[in-house]
Coordinates of C-alpha atoms in Angstrom, one line a residue:
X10 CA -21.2 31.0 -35.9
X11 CA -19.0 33.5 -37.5
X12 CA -17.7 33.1 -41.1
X13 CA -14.7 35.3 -41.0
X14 CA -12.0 33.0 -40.3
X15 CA -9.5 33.2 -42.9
X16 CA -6.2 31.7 -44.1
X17 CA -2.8 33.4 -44.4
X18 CA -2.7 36.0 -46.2
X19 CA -0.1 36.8 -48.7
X20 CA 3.4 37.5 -47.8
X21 CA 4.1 40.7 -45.9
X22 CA 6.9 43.2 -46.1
X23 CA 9.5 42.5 -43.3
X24 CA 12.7 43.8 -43.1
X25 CA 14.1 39.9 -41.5
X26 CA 12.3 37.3 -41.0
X27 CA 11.6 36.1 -37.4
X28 CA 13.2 33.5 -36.0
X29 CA 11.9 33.6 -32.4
X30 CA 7.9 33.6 -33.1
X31 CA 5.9 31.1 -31.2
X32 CA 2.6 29.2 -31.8
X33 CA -0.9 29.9 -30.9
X34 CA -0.4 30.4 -27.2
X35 CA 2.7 32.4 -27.8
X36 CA 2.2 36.0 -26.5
X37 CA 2.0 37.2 -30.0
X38 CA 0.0 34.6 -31.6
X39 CA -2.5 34.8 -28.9
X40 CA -2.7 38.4 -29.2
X41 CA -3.7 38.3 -32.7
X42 CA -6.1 35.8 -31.8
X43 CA -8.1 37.7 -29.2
X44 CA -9.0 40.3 -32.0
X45 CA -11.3 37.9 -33.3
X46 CA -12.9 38.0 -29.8
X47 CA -13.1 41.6 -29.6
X48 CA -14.7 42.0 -33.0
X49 CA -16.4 38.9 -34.1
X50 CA -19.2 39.5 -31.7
X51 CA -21.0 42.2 -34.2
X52 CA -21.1 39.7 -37.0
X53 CA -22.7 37.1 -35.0
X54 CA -25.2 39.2 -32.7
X55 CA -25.9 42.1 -34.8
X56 CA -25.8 40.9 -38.3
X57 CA -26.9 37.4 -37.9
X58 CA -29.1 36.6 -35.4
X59 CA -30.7 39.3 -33.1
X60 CA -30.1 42.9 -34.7
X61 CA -30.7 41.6 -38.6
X62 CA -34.1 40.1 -37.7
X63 CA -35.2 42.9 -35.7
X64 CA -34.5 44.9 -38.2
X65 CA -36.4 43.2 -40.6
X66 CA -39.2 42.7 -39.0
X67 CA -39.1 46.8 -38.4
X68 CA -39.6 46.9 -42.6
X69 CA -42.0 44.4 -42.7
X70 CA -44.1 45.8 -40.2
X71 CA -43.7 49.3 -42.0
X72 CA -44.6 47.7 -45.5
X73 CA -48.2 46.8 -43.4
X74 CA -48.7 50.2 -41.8
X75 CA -48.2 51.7 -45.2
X76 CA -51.2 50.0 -46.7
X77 CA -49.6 48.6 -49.4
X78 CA -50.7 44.8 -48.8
X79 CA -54.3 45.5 -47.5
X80 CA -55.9 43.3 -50.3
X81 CA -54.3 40.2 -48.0
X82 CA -55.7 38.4 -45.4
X83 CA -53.7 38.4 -41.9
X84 CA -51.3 35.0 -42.8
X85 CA -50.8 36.8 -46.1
X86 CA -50.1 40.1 -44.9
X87 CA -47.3 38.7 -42.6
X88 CA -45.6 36.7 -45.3
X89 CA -45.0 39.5 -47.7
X90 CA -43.9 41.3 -45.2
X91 CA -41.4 39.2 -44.1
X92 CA -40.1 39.0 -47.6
X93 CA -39.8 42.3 -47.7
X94 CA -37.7 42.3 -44.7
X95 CA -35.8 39.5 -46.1
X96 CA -35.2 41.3 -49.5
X97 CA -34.0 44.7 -47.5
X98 CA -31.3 43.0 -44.9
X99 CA -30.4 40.8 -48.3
X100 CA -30.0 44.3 -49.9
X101 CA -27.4 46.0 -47.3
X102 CA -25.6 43.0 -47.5
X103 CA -25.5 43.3 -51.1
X104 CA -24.5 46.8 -51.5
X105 CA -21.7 46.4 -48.5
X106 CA -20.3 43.7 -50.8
X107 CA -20.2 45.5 -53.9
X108 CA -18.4 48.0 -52.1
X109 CA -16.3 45.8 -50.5
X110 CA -15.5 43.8 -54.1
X111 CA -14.0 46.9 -55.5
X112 CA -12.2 48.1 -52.8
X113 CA -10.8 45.5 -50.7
X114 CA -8.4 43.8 -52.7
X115 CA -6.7 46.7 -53.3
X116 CA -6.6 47.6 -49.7
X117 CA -4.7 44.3 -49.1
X118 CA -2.2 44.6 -52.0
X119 CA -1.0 48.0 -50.3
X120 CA -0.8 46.7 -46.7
X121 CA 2.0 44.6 -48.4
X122 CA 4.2 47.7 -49.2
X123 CA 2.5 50.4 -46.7
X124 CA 3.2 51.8 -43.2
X125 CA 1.6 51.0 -39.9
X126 CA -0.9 48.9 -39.4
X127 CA -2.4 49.3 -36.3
X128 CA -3.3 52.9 -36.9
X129 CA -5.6 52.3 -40.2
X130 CA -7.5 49.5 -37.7
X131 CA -8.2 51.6 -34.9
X132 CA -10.3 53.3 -37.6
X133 CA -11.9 50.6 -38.8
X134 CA -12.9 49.5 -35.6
X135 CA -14.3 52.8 -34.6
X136 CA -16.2 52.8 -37.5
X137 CA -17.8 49.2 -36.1
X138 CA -17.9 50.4 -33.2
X139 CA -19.8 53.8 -33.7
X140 CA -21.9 52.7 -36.0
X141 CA -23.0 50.0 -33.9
X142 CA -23.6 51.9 -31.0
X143 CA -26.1 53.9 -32.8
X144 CA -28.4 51.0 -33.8
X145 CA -29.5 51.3 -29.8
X146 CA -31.7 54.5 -31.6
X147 CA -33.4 52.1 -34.3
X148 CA -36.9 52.6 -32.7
X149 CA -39.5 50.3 -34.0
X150 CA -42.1 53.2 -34.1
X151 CA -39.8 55.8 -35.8
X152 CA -38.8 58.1 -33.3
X153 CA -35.6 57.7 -33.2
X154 CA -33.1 57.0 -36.3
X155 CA -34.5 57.0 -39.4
X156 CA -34.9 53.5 -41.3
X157 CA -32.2 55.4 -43.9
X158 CA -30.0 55.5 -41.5
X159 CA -29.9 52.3 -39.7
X160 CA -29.4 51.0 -43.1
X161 CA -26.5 53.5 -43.7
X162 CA -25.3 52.5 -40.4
X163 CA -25.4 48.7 -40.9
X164 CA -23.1 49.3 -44.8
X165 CA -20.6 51.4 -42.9
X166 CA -19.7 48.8 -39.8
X167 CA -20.3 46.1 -42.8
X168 CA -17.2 47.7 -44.5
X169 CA -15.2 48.8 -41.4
X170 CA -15.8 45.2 -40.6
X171 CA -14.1 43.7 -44.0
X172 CA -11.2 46.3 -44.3
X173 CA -10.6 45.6 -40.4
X174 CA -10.6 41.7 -41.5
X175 CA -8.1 42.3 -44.7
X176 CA -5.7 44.3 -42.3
X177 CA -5.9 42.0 -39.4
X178 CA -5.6 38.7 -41.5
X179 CA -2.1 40.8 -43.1
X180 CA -0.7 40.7 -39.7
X181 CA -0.9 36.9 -39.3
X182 CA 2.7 35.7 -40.5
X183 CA 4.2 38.2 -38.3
X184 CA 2.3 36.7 -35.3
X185 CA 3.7 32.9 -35.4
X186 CA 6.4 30.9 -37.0
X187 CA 4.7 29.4 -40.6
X188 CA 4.2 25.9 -38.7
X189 CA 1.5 27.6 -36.1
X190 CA -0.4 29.4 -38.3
X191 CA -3.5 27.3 -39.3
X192 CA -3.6 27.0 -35.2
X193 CA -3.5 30.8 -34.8
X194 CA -6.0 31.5 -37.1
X195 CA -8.0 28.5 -35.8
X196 CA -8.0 29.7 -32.0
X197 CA -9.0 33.2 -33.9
X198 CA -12.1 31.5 -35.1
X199 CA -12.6 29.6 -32.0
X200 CA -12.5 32.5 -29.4
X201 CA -15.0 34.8 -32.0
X202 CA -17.5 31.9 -32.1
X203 CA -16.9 31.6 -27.8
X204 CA -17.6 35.3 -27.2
X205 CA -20.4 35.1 -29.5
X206 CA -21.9 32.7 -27.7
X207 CA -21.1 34.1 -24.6
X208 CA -22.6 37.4 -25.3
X209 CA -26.1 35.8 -26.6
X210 CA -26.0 33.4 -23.0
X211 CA -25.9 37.1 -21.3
X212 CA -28.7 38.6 -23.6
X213 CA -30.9 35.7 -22.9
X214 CA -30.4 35.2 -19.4
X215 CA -30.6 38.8 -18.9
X216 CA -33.9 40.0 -20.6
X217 CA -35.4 37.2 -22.4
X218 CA -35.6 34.6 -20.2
X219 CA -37.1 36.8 -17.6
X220 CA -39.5 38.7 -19.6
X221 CA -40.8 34.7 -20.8
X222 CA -40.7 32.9 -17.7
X223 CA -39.8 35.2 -15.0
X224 CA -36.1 33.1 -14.6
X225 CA -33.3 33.8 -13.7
X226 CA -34.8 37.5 -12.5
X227 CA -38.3 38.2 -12.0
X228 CA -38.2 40.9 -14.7
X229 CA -35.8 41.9 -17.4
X230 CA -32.5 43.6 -16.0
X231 CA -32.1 47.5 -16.1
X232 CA -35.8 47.8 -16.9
X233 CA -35.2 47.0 -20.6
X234 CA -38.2 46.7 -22.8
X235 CA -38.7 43.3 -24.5
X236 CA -41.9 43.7 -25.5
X237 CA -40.5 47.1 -28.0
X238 CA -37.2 45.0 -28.8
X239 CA -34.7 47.1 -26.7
X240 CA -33.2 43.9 -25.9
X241 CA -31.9 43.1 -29.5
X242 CA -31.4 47.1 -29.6
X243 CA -28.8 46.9 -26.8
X244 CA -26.8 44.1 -28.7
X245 CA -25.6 47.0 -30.9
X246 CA -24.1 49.0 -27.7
X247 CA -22.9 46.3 -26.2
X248 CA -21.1 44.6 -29.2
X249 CA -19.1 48.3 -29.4
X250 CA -18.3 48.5 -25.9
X251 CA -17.0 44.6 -25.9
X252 CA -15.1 45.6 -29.4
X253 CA -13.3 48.5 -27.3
X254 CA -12.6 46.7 -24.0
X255 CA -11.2 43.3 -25.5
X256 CA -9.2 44.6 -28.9
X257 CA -6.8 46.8 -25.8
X258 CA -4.5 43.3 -25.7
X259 CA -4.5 42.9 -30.0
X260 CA -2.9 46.6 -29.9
X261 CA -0.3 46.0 -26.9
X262 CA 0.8 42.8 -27.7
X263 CA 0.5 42.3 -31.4
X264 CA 3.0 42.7 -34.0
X265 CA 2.5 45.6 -36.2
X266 CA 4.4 43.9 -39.5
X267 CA 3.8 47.2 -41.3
X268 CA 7.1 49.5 -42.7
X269 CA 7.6 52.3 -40.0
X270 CA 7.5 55.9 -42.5
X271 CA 6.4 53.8 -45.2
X272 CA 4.6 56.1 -47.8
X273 CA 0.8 55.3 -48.1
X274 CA 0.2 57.3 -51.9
X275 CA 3.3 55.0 -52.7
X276 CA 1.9 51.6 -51.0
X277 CA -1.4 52.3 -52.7
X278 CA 0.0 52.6 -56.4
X279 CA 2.6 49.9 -55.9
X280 CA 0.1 47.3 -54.5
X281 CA -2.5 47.9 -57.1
X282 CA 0.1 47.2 -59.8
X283 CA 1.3 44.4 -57.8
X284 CA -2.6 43.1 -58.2
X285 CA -2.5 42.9 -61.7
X286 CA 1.0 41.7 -62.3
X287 CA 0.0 38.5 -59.7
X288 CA -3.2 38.0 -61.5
X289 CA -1.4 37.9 -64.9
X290 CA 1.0 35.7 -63.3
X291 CA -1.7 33.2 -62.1
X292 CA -2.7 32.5 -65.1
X293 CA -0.2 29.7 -66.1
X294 CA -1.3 27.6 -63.7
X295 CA -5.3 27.0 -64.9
X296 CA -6.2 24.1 -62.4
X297 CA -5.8 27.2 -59.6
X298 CA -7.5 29.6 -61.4
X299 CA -10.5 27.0 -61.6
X300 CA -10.3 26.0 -57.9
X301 CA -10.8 30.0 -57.2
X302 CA -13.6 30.5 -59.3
X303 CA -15.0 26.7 -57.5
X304 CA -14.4 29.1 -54.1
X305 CA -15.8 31.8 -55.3
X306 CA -18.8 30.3 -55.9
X307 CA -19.7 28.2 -52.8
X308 CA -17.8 30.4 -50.1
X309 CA -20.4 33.3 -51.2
X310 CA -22.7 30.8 -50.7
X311 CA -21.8 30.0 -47.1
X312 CA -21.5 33.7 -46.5
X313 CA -25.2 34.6 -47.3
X314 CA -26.7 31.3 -45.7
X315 CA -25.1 32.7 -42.4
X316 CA -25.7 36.3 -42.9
X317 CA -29.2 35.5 -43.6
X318 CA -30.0 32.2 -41.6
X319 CA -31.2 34.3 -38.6
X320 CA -32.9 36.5 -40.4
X321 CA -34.9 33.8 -42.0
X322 CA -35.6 31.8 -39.3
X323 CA -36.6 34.5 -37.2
X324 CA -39.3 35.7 -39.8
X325 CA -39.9 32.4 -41.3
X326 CA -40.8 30.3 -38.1
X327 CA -40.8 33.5 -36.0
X328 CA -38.3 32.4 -33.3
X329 CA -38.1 34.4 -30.5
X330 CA -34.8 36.1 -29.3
X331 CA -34.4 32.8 -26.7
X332 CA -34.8 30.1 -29.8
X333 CA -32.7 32.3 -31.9
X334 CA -29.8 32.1 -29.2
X335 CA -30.0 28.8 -28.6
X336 CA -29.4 28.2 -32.6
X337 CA -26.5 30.3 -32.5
X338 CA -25.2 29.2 -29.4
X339 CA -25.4 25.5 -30.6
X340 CA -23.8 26.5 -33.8
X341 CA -21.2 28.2 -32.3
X342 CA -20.1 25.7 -30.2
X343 CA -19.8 22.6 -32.9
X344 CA -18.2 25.3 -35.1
X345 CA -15.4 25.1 -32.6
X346 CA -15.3 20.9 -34.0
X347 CA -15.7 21.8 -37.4
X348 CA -12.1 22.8 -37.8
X349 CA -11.0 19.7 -35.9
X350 CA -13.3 17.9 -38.5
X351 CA -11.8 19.4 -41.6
X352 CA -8.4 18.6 -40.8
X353 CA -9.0 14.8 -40.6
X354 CA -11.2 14.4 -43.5
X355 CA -8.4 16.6 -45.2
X356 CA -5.4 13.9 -44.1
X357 CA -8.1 11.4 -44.6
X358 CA -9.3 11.5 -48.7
X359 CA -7.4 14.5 -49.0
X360 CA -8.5 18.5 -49.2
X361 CA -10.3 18.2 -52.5
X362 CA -12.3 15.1 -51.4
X363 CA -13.1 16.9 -48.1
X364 CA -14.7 19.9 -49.7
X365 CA -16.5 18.0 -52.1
X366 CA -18.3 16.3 -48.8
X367 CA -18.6 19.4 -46.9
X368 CA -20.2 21.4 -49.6
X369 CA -22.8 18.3 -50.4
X370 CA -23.1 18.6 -46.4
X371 CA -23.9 22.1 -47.0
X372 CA -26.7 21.9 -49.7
X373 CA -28.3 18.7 -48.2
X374 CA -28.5 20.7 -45.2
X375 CA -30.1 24.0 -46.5
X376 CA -32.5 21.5 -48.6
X377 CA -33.9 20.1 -45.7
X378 CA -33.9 23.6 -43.6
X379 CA -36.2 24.5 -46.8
X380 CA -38.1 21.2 -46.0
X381 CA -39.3 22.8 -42.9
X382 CA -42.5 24.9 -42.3
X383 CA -44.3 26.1 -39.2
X384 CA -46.6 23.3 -39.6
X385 CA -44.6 20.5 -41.7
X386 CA -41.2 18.6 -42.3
X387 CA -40.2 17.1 -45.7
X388 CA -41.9 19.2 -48.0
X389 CA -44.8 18.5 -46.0
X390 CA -44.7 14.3 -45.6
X391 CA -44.1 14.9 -42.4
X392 CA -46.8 16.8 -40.6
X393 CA -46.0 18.9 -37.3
X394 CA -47.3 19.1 -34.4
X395 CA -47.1 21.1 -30.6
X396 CA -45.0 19.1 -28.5
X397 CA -45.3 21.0 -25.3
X398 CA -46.9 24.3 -24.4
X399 CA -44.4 26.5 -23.2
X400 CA -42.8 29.5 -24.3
X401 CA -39.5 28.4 -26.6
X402 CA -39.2 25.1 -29.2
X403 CA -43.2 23.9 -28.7
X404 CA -43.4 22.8 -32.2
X405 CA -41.7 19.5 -34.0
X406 CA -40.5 21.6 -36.4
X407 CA -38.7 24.0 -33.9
X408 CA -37.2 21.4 -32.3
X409 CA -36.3 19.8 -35.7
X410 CA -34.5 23.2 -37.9
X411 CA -32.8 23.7 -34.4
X412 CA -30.9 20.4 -35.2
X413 CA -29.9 21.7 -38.1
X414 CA -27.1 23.9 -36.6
X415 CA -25.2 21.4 -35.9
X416 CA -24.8 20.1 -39.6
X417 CA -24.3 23.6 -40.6
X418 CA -21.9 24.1 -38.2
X419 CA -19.2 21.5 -38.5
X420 CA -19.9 21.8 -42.6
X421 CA -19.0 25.1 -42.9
X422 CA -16.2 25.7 -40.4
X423 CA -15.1 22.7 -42.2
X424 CA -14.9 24.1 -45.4
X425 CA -12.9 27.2 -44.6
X426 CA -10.0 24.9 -43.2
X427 CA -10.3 22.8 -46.2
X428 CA -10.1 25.7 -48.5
X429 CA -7.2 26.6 -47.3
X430 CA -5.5 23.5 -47.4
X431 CA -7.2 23.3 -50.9
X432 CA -4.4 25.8 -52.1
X433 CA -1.5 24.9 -50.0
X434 CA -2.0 21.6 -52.1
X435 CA -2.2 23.4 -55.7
X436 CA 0.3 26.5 -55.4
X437 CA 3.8 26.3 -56.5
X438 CA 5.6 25.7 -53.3
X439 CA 7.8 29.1 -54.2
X440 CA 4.3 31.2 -54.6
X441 CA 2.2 30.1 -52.2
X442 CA 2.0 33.8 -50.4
X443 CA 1.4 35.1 -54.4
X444 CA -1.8 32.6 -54.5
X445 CA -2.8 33.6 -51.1
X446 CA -2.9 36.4 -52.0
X447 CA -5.6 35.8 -55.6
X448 CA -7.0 33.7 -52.7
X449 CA -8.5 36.4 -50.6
X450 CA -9.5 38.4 -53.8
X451 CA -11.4 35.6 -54.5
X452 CA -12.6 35.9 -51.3
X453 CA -14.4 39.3 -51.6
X454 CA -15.2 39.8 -55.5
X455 CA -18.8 38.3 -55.3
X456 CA -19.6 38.7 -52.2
X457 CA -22.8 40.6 -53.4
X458 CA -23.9 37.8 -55.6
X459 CA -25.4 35.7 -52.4
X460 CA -27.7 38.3 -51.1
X461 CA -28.7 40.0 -55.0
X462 CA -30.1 36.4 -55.7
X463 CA -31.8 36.1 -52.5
X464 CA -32.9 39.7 -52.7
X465 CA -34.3 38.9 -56.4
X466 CA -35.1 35.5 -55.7
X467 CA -37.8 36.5 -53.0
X468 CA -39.0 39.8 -54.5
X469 CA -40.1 37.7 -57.3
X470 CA -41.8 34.9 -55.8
X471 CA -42.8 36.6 -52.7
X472 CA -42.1 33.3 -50.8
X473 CA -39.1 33.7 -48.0
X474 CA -38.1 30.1 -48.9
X475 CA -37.7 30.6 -52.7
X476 CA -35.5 33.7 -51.6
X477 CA -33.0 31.3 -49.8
X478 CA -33.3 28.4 -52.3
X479 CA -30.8 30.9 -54.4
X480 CA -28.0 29.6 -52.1
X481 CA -28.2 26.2 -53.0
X482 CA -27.4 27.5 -56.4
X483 CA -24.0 28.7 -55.6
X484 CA -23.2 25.4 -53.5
X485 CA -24.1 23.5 -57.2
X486 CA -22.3 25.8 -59.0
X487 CA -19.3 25.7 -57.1
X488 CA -19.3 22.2 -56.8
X489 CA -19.5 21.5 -60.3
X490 CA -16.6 23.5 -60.7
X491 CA -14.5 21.8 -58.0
X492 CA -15.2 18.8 -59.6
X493 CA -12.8 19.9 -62.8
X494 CA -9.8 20.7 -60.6
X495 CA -7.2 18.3 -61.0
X496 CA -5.2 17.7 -57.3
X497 CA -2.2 16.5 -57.3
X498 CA -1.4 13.8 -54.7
X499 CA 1.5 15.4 -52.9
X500 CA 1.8 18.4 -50.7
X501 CA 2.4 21.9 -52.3
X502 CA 4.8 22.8 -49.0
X503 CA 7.0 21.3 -46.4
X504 CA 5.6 20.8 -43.8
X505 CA 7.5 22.5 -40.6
X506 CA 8.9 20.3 -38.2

């Protein structure tokens, strides 16, 4: 399940505004759309589930060979390792994040006042897509790239992927009429979380199945190597070449939005003093200013429990690439329902109601993922046992934590579309695009938080679970926060007919 659907962002610069734009299936809308499908894939294959734990399990097995935990027994041994692999991918996303905090927002204020925009994206996506075609070289016995550099590799796409995000989400309003752009952005989401999971169907099918059971081929296709994880190697290649093939319709079809000869030095001063005049301006209106700080909170949350779901679960309960597949193909598909599910809980007991129940979702559902060992459920009450013998989900507590996607599916898509209703609700109806804009800063300030207290979190206790546990803390936070908004009981907007 991807995480980077996002609303609208703040007004753009347009010379008139368009009076012929369609809706989500309108050539332009869908063109935006399809990005999403081109680039989402990386997120979900390479940083969640397949790449990210490989990787991890590289630096834990490294921490082992150094001889630096030789005073543990074997079940010892593995578990600091694993935090240690935990801690590291925790780390990159950490430092991509405080890299991304500083620089981001003011990326997005000048996009508002700068040139072209579909020049500065084909940069950010060859920076994805380069750098992810070199994890392919991330050997687990060294002799390829350097640890250094698969790390360096991972913060550069990390960042190419956010600015590529920021400059994508600026085109939105030029891509639809106002009515059809919740829907845009929702098929957006949609088609990232169906190539996702069409691309892990393929990597399964393809090499792991095989190399398990012999089925659907007697042995892995184009004599990849399971056994030296080539398999979750490839998903870095493949994710680029994907990225290049599908983002050909975004640049044809798309409107750019940008101002054609607009000066970039001049965009880049102007926007950042645009910033600070908009945050100065927001704060008149304090119930906002709380709701972002509420967002800030429990979005970062959701952020790091899906950054570094896979790689805990593929260390924890050490999943294979097959369970871990199935987990995010299952996810991805319900996430598809979660945005169906926001919207009626939102018309329902309205959007502050809504994310109050989808963030409880979310913390009652990382609590009982935490409930879950190799060998129990519930904190142990429940003791596990081997349902079957065969090569993928043989345990009760496999088949149990695979549930689990489903709740943290639908929860968290859910909670995007809420959020973003959230502020439609609160935001003067002649500044919504201002507070759109404080919306996506809020959006990408912290975003380091997540992963530092996971990273500390596990380095001190040397326990993978404490690690995660710091989520929940966010989800609190940001609830309790949420809790002192006051929402008014009429829409922000018109609605368009």
């Amino acid at each position: 399940m991807s995480s980077q659907a996002t609303p609208p962002p703040a007004e753009t610069l347009v010379a008139e505004p368009r009076i012929d734009l369609g809706g989500a299936l309108d050539r332009r809308g869908f063109a935006w759309a399809i990005f999403e499908w081109a680039r989402n894939p990386y997120y979900i294959l390479v940083i969640i589930y397949l790449f990210a734990p490989y990787f991890a399990g590289i630096i834990g097995a490294n921490l082992i060979a150094s001889g630096a935990v030789d005073g543990l027994d074997g079940p010892a041994q593995r578990a600091a390792a694993n935090a240690e692999g935990q801690a590291t991918i925790s780390s990159l996303v950490k430092y991509a994040g405080f890299i991304a905090a500083f620089t981001a927002p003011f990326l997005g204020a000048a996009l508002d006042r700068g040139g072209r925009r579909k020049p500065l994206l084909v940069v950010f996506l060859g920076l994805i897509a380069l750098m992810s075609f070199s994890l392919w070289w991330v050997k687990p016995d060294g002799s390829g790239m350097p640890i250094w550099m698969g790390m360096s590799a991972l913060v550069i796409a990390a960042l190419g992927y956010t600015y590529s995000e920021v400059t994508h989400n600026s085109m939105l309003n030029v891509n639809g009429r106002a009515s059809a752009l919740p829907a845009i952005s929702g098929l957006g989401l949609a088609l990232g979380n169906l190539a996702g999971a069409i691309l892990m169907l393929f990597i399964v099918l393809s090499f792991a199945m095989p190399a398990l059971v012999g089925w659907p081929f007697d042995a892995p296709l184009f004599g990849i190597n399971v056994a030296n994880g080539e398999h979750q190697r490839l998903v870095g290649p493949i994710c680029a070449i994907w990225l290049v093939i599908f983002s050909i319709p975004f640049f044809m079809y798309s409107d750019d939005g940008g101002t054609r000869g607009a000066n970039w030095m001049n965009a880049a001063k102007n926007g950042a003093a645009g910033l600070f005049r908009t945050m100065r301006n927001a704060s008149d209106n304090k119930e906002i200013l709380k709701y972002l700080a509420a967002r800030m909170l429990y979005a970062d949350g959701m952020q790091a429990l899906l950054a570094l779901g896979g790689v805990f679960i593929g260390l924890y309960l050490e999943w294979n690439v097959v369970e871990l597949s199935a987990y995010a193909i299952l996810a991805s598909f319900f996430a598809f329902g979660g945005g169906i599910v926001g919207g009626w809980l939102d018309g329902l007991v309205g959007p502050k109601r809504a994310l109050m129940i989808e963030i409880t979702g979310m913390i009652a559902t990382l609590a009982f993922q935490l409930s879950i060992t190799p060998n129990s459920i519930l904190y142990g009450l429940v003791p596990g046992f081997e349902i079957w013998d065969g090569p993928i989900f043989n345990t009760l507590s496999d088949v149990v934590y695979l549930s689990t996607a489903v709740f943290i599916a639908v929860t968290a898509t859910a909670s995007i579309s809420s959020s973003r209703s959230m502020l439609v609700h609160l935001a003067p109806s002649d500044r919504v695009g201002e507070f759109f804009g404080l919306y996506a800063i809020a959006g990408t300030v912290t975003v380091w938080l997540g992963p530092l207290l996971v990273e500390l979190f596990t380095k001190w206790s040397g326990d993978q679970r404490v690690g995660m546990s710091a989520i929940g803390l966010l989800f609190v936070l940001g609830l309790m926060v949420l809790t002192t908004v006051h929402s008014p009981h009429h829409p922000a907007v018109d609605k368009d007919s």
